[in-house]
Coordinates of C-alpha atoms and ligand atoms in Angstrom, one line a residue:
X1 CA 15.3 11.3 12.8
X2 CA 15.1 8.3 10.3
X3 CA 13.2 8.8 7.1
X4 CA 10.1 7.0 5.7
X5 CA 8.6 7.1 2.7
X6 CA 5.3 5.0 1.3
X7 CA 2.6 5.4 -1.2
X8 CA -0.6 4.1 -2.0
X9 CA -2.1 4.2 -5.4
X10 CA -5.9 6.0 -6.0
X11 CA -6.9 2.9 -8.4
X12 CA -10.1 1.8 -6.0
X13 CA -11.4 1.2 -2.8
X14 CA -8.9 0.9 0.0
X15 CA -9.4 -2.3 1.6
X16 CA -8.3 -4.5 4.8
X17 CA -5.0 -5.4 2.7
X18 CA -4.2 -2.0 2.5
X19 CA -5.2 -1.3 6.3
X20 CA -3.5 -4.1 8.2
X21 CA -0.9 -4.7 5.3
X22 CA 0.5 -1.1 5.3
X23 CA -1.8 2.0 6.7
X24 CA -1.8 0.7 10.1
X25 CA 1.8 0.4 10.4
X26 CA 2.1 3.7 9.0
X27 CA 0.1 5.1 11.9
X28 CA 2.5 3.4 14.3
X29 CA 5.8 4.2 12.6
X30 CA 4.9 8.2 12.9
X31 CA 5.8 7.9 16.2
X32 CA 9.3 7.1 15.8
X33 CA 10.3 8.0 12.1
X34 CA 10.0 11.2 10.0
X35 CA 7.2 9.9 7.8
X36 CA 6.2 10.9 4.3
X37 CA 3.2 9.4 2.7
X38 CA 2.0 9.9 -0.7
X39 CA -1.0 9.3 -2.9
X40 CA 0.5 8.1 -6.0
X41 CA -1.4 9.0 -9.2
X42 CA 1.3 8.8 -11.4
X43 CA 1.4 4.9 -10.7
X44 CA -2.4 4.9 -11.3
X45 CA -2.4 5.8 -15.0
X46 CA 0.0 2.8 -15.8
X47 CA -3.3 0.9 -16.3
X48 CA -6.6 1.9 -18.0
X49 CA -8.4 4.3 -15.7
X50 CA -11.6 6.4 -15.8
X51 CA -10.3 9.9 -16.1
X52 CA -13.1 11.6 -14.1
X53 CA -12.5 8.9 -11.2
X54 CA -9.0 9.3 -10.4
X55 CA -9.5 12.9 -9.0
X56 CA -12.0 11.5 -7.1
X57 CA -10.4 8.6 -5.8
X58 CA -7.0 10.6 -4.8
X59 CA -9.0 12.8 -2.5
X60 CA -10.9 9.8 -1.0
X61 CA -7.7 7.7 -0.8
X62 CA -6.0 10.6 1.1
X63 CA -9.3 11.0 3.4
X64 CA -9.0 7.2 4.4
X65 CA -5.6 7.8 5.4
X66 CA -6.6 10.7 7.4
X67 CA -9.4 8.8 9.0
X68 CA -7.1 6.0 9.8
X69 CA -4.9 7.8 12.1
X70 CA -2.2 9.6 9.9
X71 CA -2.0 13.2 11.0
X72 CA -0.4 16.3 9.5
X73 CA 1.0 16.9 13.1
X74 CA 2.9 13.8 12.9
X75 CA 3.7 13.2 9.1
X76 CA 3.8 15.0 5.8
X77 CA 1.4 13.8 3.3
X78 CA 0.5 14.7 -0.6
X79 CA -0.1 13.7 -3.7
X80 CA 2.6 12.5 -6.1
X81 CA 2.1 14.6 -9.1
X82 CA 2.0 17.8 -7.2
X83 CA 5.8 17.3 -6.6
X84 CA 7.1 17.1 -10.1
X85 CA 10.6 16.1 -8.9
X86 CA 9.4 12.4 -8.8
X87 CA 9.3 11.9 -12.4
X88 CA 12.0 14.2 -13.1
X89 CA 14.3 11.7 -10.9
X90 CA 12.6 8.8 -12.4
X91 CA 13.9 9.8 -15.9
X92 CA 17.5 9.9 -14.7
X93 CA 16.9 6.6 -13.0
X94 CA 15.8 5.0 -16.1
X95 CA 19.1 5.7 -17.4
X96 CA 20.7 3.6 -15.1
X97 CA 17.9 0.6 -14.7
X98 CA 18.6 -2.5 -16.9
X99 CA 15.5 -3.5 -18.5
X100 CA 16.0 -6.8 -17.9
X101 CA 15.5 -6.2 -13.9
X102 CA 12.3 -4.6 -14.8
X103 CA 11.1 -7.4 -17.1
X104 CA 11.4 -9.9 -14.3
X105 CA 9.4 -8.1 -11.7
X106 CA 6.5 -10.3 -10.8
X107 CA 4.0 -7.3 -10.5
X108 CA 5.0 -6.3 -14.3
X109 CA 4.4 -9.8 -15.0
X110 CA 0.8 -10.0 -13.4
X111 CA -0.2 -6.6 -14.6
X112 CA 0.8 -7.7 -18.2
X113 CA -1.3 -10.6 -18.2
X114 CA -4.2 -8.6 -16.6
X115 CA -3.8 -5.6 -19.2
X116 CA -2.7 -7.3 -22.5
X117 CA -4.0 -4.3 -24.6
X118 CA -1.9 -2.0 -22.8
X119 CA 1.4 -3.0 -21.8
X120 CA 2.9 0.3 -22.0
X121 CA 6.4 1.9 -20.7
X122 CA 5.0 3.2 -18.0
X123 CA 4.0 -0.1 -16.6
X124 CA 7.3 -1.7 -16.9
X125 CA 8.8 1.5 -15.3
X126 CA 6.6 1.4 -12.4
X127 CA 9.3 0.4 -9.9
X128 CA 11.8 3.3 -11.3
X129 CA 9.3 5.8 -10.2
X130 CA 8.9 3.9 -6.7
X131 CA 12.8 4.2 -6.6
X132 CA 12.4 8.1 -7.4
X133 CA 9.5 8.4 -5.2
X134 CA 11.5 6.8 -2.1
X135 CA 15.0 8.3 -3.0
X136 CA 14.1 11.8 -3.8
X137 CA 13.6 12.1 -0.2
X138 CA 17.0 10.0 0.9
X139 CA 14.3 7.7 2.9
X140 CA 16.2 4.9 4.5
X141 CA 13.1 2.8 5.4
X142 CA 9.8 1.7 3.3
X143 CA 6.8 0.1 5.0
X144 CA 5.1 -1.8 2.4
X145 CA 3.0 -5.1 2.3
X146 CA 4.9 -8.3 1.0
X147 CA 3.9 -7.7 -2.5
X148 CA 6.0 -4.6 -2.8
X149 CA 9.3 -6.0 -1.4
X150 CA 10.6 -6.8 -4.8
X151 CA 10.0 -3.3 -5.8
X152 CA 11.7 -2.2 -2.7
X153 CA 14.7 -4.3 -3.7
X154 CA 15.0 -2.8 -6.9
X155 CA 15.0 0.8 -5.5
X156 CA 18.2 -0.6 -3.6
X157 CA 19.6 -1.7 -6.9
X158 CA 18.8 1.6 -8.5
X159 CA 20.6 3.7 -5.5
X160 CA 23.7 1.1 -6.2
X161 CA 23.9 1.7 -9.7
X162 CA 23.5 5.4 -9.5
X163 CA 25.8 5.7 -6.5
X164 CA 28.5 3.6 -8.6
X165 CA 28.5 5.7 -11.5
X166 CA 28.0 9.2 -9.9
X167 CA 29.3 9.2 -6.3
X168 CA 27.4 8.3 -3.0
X169 CA 24.1 10.4 -3.2
X170 CA 21.6 8.0 -2.0
X171 CA 20.8 5.5 0.9
X172 CA 19.9 1.6 -0.1
X173 CA 16.4 1.7 1.5
X174 CA 15.2 -1.1 3.8
X175 CA 11.7 -2.9 3.7
X176 CA 9.8 -2.6 6.8
X177 CA 6.7 -5.3 6.9
X178 CA 4.0 -5.1 9.0
X179 CA 2.7 -8.0 11.3
X180 CA 0.1 -9.1 8.5
X181 CA 2.3 -8.5 5.1
X182 CA -0.1 -10.5 3.3
X183 CA -3.9 -10.7 2.9
X184 CA -5.5 -12.9 0.5
X185 CA -8.7 -12.1 -1.2
X186 CA -12.4 -13.1 -0.3
X187 CA -11.6 -16.1 -3.1
X188 CA -8.7 -17.3 -0.7
X189 CA -6.2 -17.5 -3.6
X190 CA -5.2 -14.0 -5.0
X191 CA -3.6 -11.2 -3.0
X192 CA -6.7 -9.1 -1.9
X193 CA -6.3 -6.3 -4.3
X194 CA -8.3 -3.4 -5.5
X195 CA -8.4 -4.2 -9.2
X196 CA -9.3 -7.9 -8.8
X197 CA -12.3 -7.1 -6.9
X198 CA -11.5 -9.9 -4.0
X199 CA -11.3 -6.9 -1.5
X200 CA -13.6 -5.8 1.5
X201 CA -13.4 -2.2 1.5
X202 CA -12.8 -0.5 4.6
X203 CA -15.9 2.1 4.1
X204 CA -18.1 -0.5 2.3
X205 CA -21.7 -0.9 3.6
X206 CA -21.6 -3.1 6.6
X207 CA -24.0 -5.6 5.3
X208 CA -21.8 -6.1 2.2
X209 CA -18.8 -6.3 4.1
X210 CA -20.4 -9.1 6.3
X211 CA -21.8 -10.7 3.1
X212 CA -18.1 -10.7 1.7
X213 CA -16.8 -12.4 4.7
X214 CA -19.6 -14.9 5.4
X215 CA -18.9 -16.5 2.0
X216 CA -15.1 -15.9 1.8
X217 CA -13.0 -19.1 1.5
X218 CA -11.8 -20.8 4.2
X219 CA -9.5 -23.9 4.3
X220 CA -10.6 -25.9 1.3
X221 CA -10.2 -29.1 3.1
X222 CA -12.9 -28.3 5.4
X223 CA -15.9 -29.3 3.6
X224 CA -18.4 -30.1 6.3
X225 CA -18.9 -28.4 9.7
X226 CA -17.7 -31.7 11.5
X227 CA -14.3 -31.5 9.5
X228 CA -11.4 -30.4 11.6
X229 CA -9.8 -27.5 9.8
X230 CA -6.2 -26.2 9.6
X231 CA -6.1 -22.3 10.6
X232 CA -2.4 -22.2 9.2
X233 CA -4.0 -22.3 5.6
X234 CA -7.0 -20.2 6.2
X235 CA -7.1 -16.5 5.2
X236 CA -9.6 -15.7 7.7
X237 CA -7.4 -17.0 10.0
X238 CA -4.9 -14.5 8.9
X239 CA -7.6 -11.6 9.1
X240 CA -8.1 -12.7 12.5
X241 CA -4.5 -12.2 13.3
X242 CA -4.7 -8.8 12.5
X243 CA -7.6 -7.9 14.5
X244 CA -8.4 -10.4 17.4
X245 CA -6.4 -10.6 20.8
X246 CA -4.2 -13.6 21.8
X247 CA -6.8 -15.5 23.8
X248 CA -9.5 -15.5 20.8
X249 CA -6.8 -16.8 18.6
X250 CA -6.4 -19.6 21.1
X251 CA -9.7 -20.1 21.3
X252 CA -10.2 -20.2 17.4
X253 CA -7.2 -22.3 16.5
X254 CA -8.5 -25.0 19.1
X255 CA -11.9 -24.4 18.2
X256 CA -11.0 -24.9 14.1
X257 CA -8.6 -28.0 14.6
X258 CA -11.3 -29.8 16.7
X259 CA -14.3 -28.9 14.9
X260 CA -16.0 -27.4 17.9
X261 CA -16.5 -24.0 16.1
X262 CA -17.8 -23.9 12.6
X263 CA -16.3 -21.3 9.9
X264 CA -19.3 -19.0 10.2
X265 CA -18.8 -18.9 14.2
X266 CA -15.4 -17.9 13.3
X267 CA -16.0 -15.3 11.2
X268 CA -18.7 -13.8 13.3
X269 CA -16.2 -13.1 15.9
X270 CA -13.5 -11.9 13.5
X271 CA -16.4 -9.2 12.3
X272 CA -17.4 -8.1 15.7
X273 CA -13.2 -7.5 16.5
X274 CA -12.6 -6.1 13.2
X275 CA -15.8 -3.7 13.2
X276 CA -14.7 -2.6 16.8
X277 CA -11.5 -0.9 15.3
X278 CA -13.1 0.1 12.0
X279 CA -16.2 1.7 13.3
X280 CA -14.3 4.7 14.5
X281 CA -12.3 5.0 11.1
X282 CA -15.5 5.0 9.2
X283 CA -17.0 7.7 11.6
X284 CA -14.0 10.1 11.3
X285 CA -14.4 9.4 7.3
X286 CA -17.6 10.7 7.2
X287 CA -16.9 13.7 9.4
X288 CA -13.6 14.4 7.4
X289 CA -15.8 14.3 4.0
X290 CA -18.0 17.0 5.5
X291 CA -14.8 19.2 5.8
X292 CA -13.1 18.3 2.5
X293 CA -11.3 21.6 2.6
X294 CA -9.4 20.5 5.6
X295 CA -8.1 17.2 3.4
X296 CA -7.2 19.4 0.7
X297 CA -5.3 21.9 3.0
X298 CA -3.4 18.9 4.2
X299 CA -2.1 17.8 0.9
X300 CA -1.2 21.1 -0.2
X301 CA 0.8 21.8 3.2
X302 CA 2.4 18.4 2.5
X303 CA 3.3 19.0 -1.1
X304 CA 4.9 22.3 -0.3
X305 CA 7.1 20.7 2.5
X306 CA 7.9 17.7 0.4
X307 CA 8.4 19.7 -2.8
X308 CA 11.4 21.8 -0.8
X309 CA 13.2 18.4 0.6
X310 CA 12.9 17.1 -3.2
X311 CA 14.4 20.2 -4.9
X312 CA 17.3 20.0 -2.7
X313 CA 17.9 16.5 -4.0
X314 CA 17.6 17.4 -7.5
X315 CA 19.8 20.3 -7.4
X316 CA 22.4 17.9 -6.0
X317 CA 21.4 15.3 -8.8
X318 CA 21.6 17.5 -11.7
X319 CA 25.1 19.1 -10.5
X320 CA 26.3 15.5 -9.8
X321 CA 25.5 14.1 -13.3
X322 CA 26.7 17.1 -15.4
X323 CA 23.7 18.8 -16.5
X324 CA 24.4 22.7 -17.5
X325 CA 22.9 24.6 -14.5
Ligands
AQP401 N1 -3.5 -7.8 0.1 C1 -2.6 -6.9 0.8 N2 -1.9 -7.5 1.9 C2 -1.1 -6.9 2.7 N3 -0.6 -5.4 2.1 C3 -1.3 -5.2 1.0 N4 -0.9 -3.9 0.3 C4 -1.8 -4.1 -0.9 N5 -2.6 -5.1 -1.1 C5 -2.2 -5.9 0.3 C6 -0.1 -3.0 0.5 O1 -0.6 -1.7 0.4 C7 0.3 -0.7 0.3 C8 -0.5 0.1 -0.9 O2 -0.8 -0.7 -2.0 P1 -1.0 0.0 -3.2 O3 -2.1 0.7 -3.5 O4 0.2 0.7 -3.8 O5 -1.0 -1.1 -4.4 P2 -1.2 -2.5 -4.5 O6 0.1 -3.1 -3.8 O7 -0.9 -2.9 -6.1 O8 -2.4 -2.6 -4.1 P3 -3.8 -3.3 -4.7 O9 -4.8 -3.2 -3.9 O10 -3.6 -4.8 -5.0 O11 -4.0 -2.1 -5.8 P4 -3.9 -2.5 -7.6 O12 -5.2 -3.2 -7.6 O13 -4.3 -1.3 -7.9 O14 -2.5 -2.9 -8.0 C9 1.3 -1.4 0.0 O15 2.4 -1.4 0.9 C10 1.1 -2.8 -0.5 O16 2.0 -3.5 -0.2

């Protein structure tokens, strides 16, 4: 079975972008692939964070993954820091990765702007650790949102550089994109993001979800109710595509272009379709919250299984690069 690896940061509330851009696709993919999913806590400490929050967010992120439909029967799930081989391999990869490649990463440039007072080596080396996360399991496929494509390309480059220097050990991983690889935030400008505070959280209070959707930016050229709109440039329509059936999409598309419906009508339909899918997830999250030992157990079992796979790769790597064993 072909192997998949992907991760998610415990940096804040899991939002619609994470869900339709990645997590929902992960659930589908468990039917066909050998899947490994990870809450990447070491990635989360590359920016300022609350020490007491990290632990809580890590567990909450795992809980949401389970609530969204990932199950330990169909995939392995664990916390990155519980498998030390990730950081060990990252160090080795540091030694084959040119600094120039890291400096040109869009996320590094964006995060450096957002965190001017803390541009640390970890922030720059983030994609190297990501390459190690993927390649320590020799995963060939990485399902991510569009923002992560450049990092997966860098993983390919790292694998190539390592293989050229030491011999063919690693595959060059390929990206798998979901059907909604880029969801913008409610500001209609930036990618929906945990840290930009432009998100709609999966477990957020329903009234607050609606309020954020109600006021979300749509086609900026549609100023008055009677102006026709253009769904192609509307982020709300992009979210519709992720939640609404084809007939609804056609109706919305036509209604918007002819101004026979307004943005609020469109958002009401979206909210109803969205909640039909999210309500069971939210209910499952409540029940998992009452059974938190189960979540901890899933993570522990996942880490034990993944540690064994990672240890095998690291034995091979240590031997290959000439470490005294
Ligand atoms: N807006 C988005 N649209 C589509 N996919 C998205 N993803 C994130 N935002 C969107 C995908 O979700 C997965 C997990 O993301 P992550 O937690 O590893 O970090 P991120 O990509 O940096 O997401 P955030 O929310 O913006 O986190 P912060 O604010 O902490 O940087 C990935 O597959 C990602 O592509």
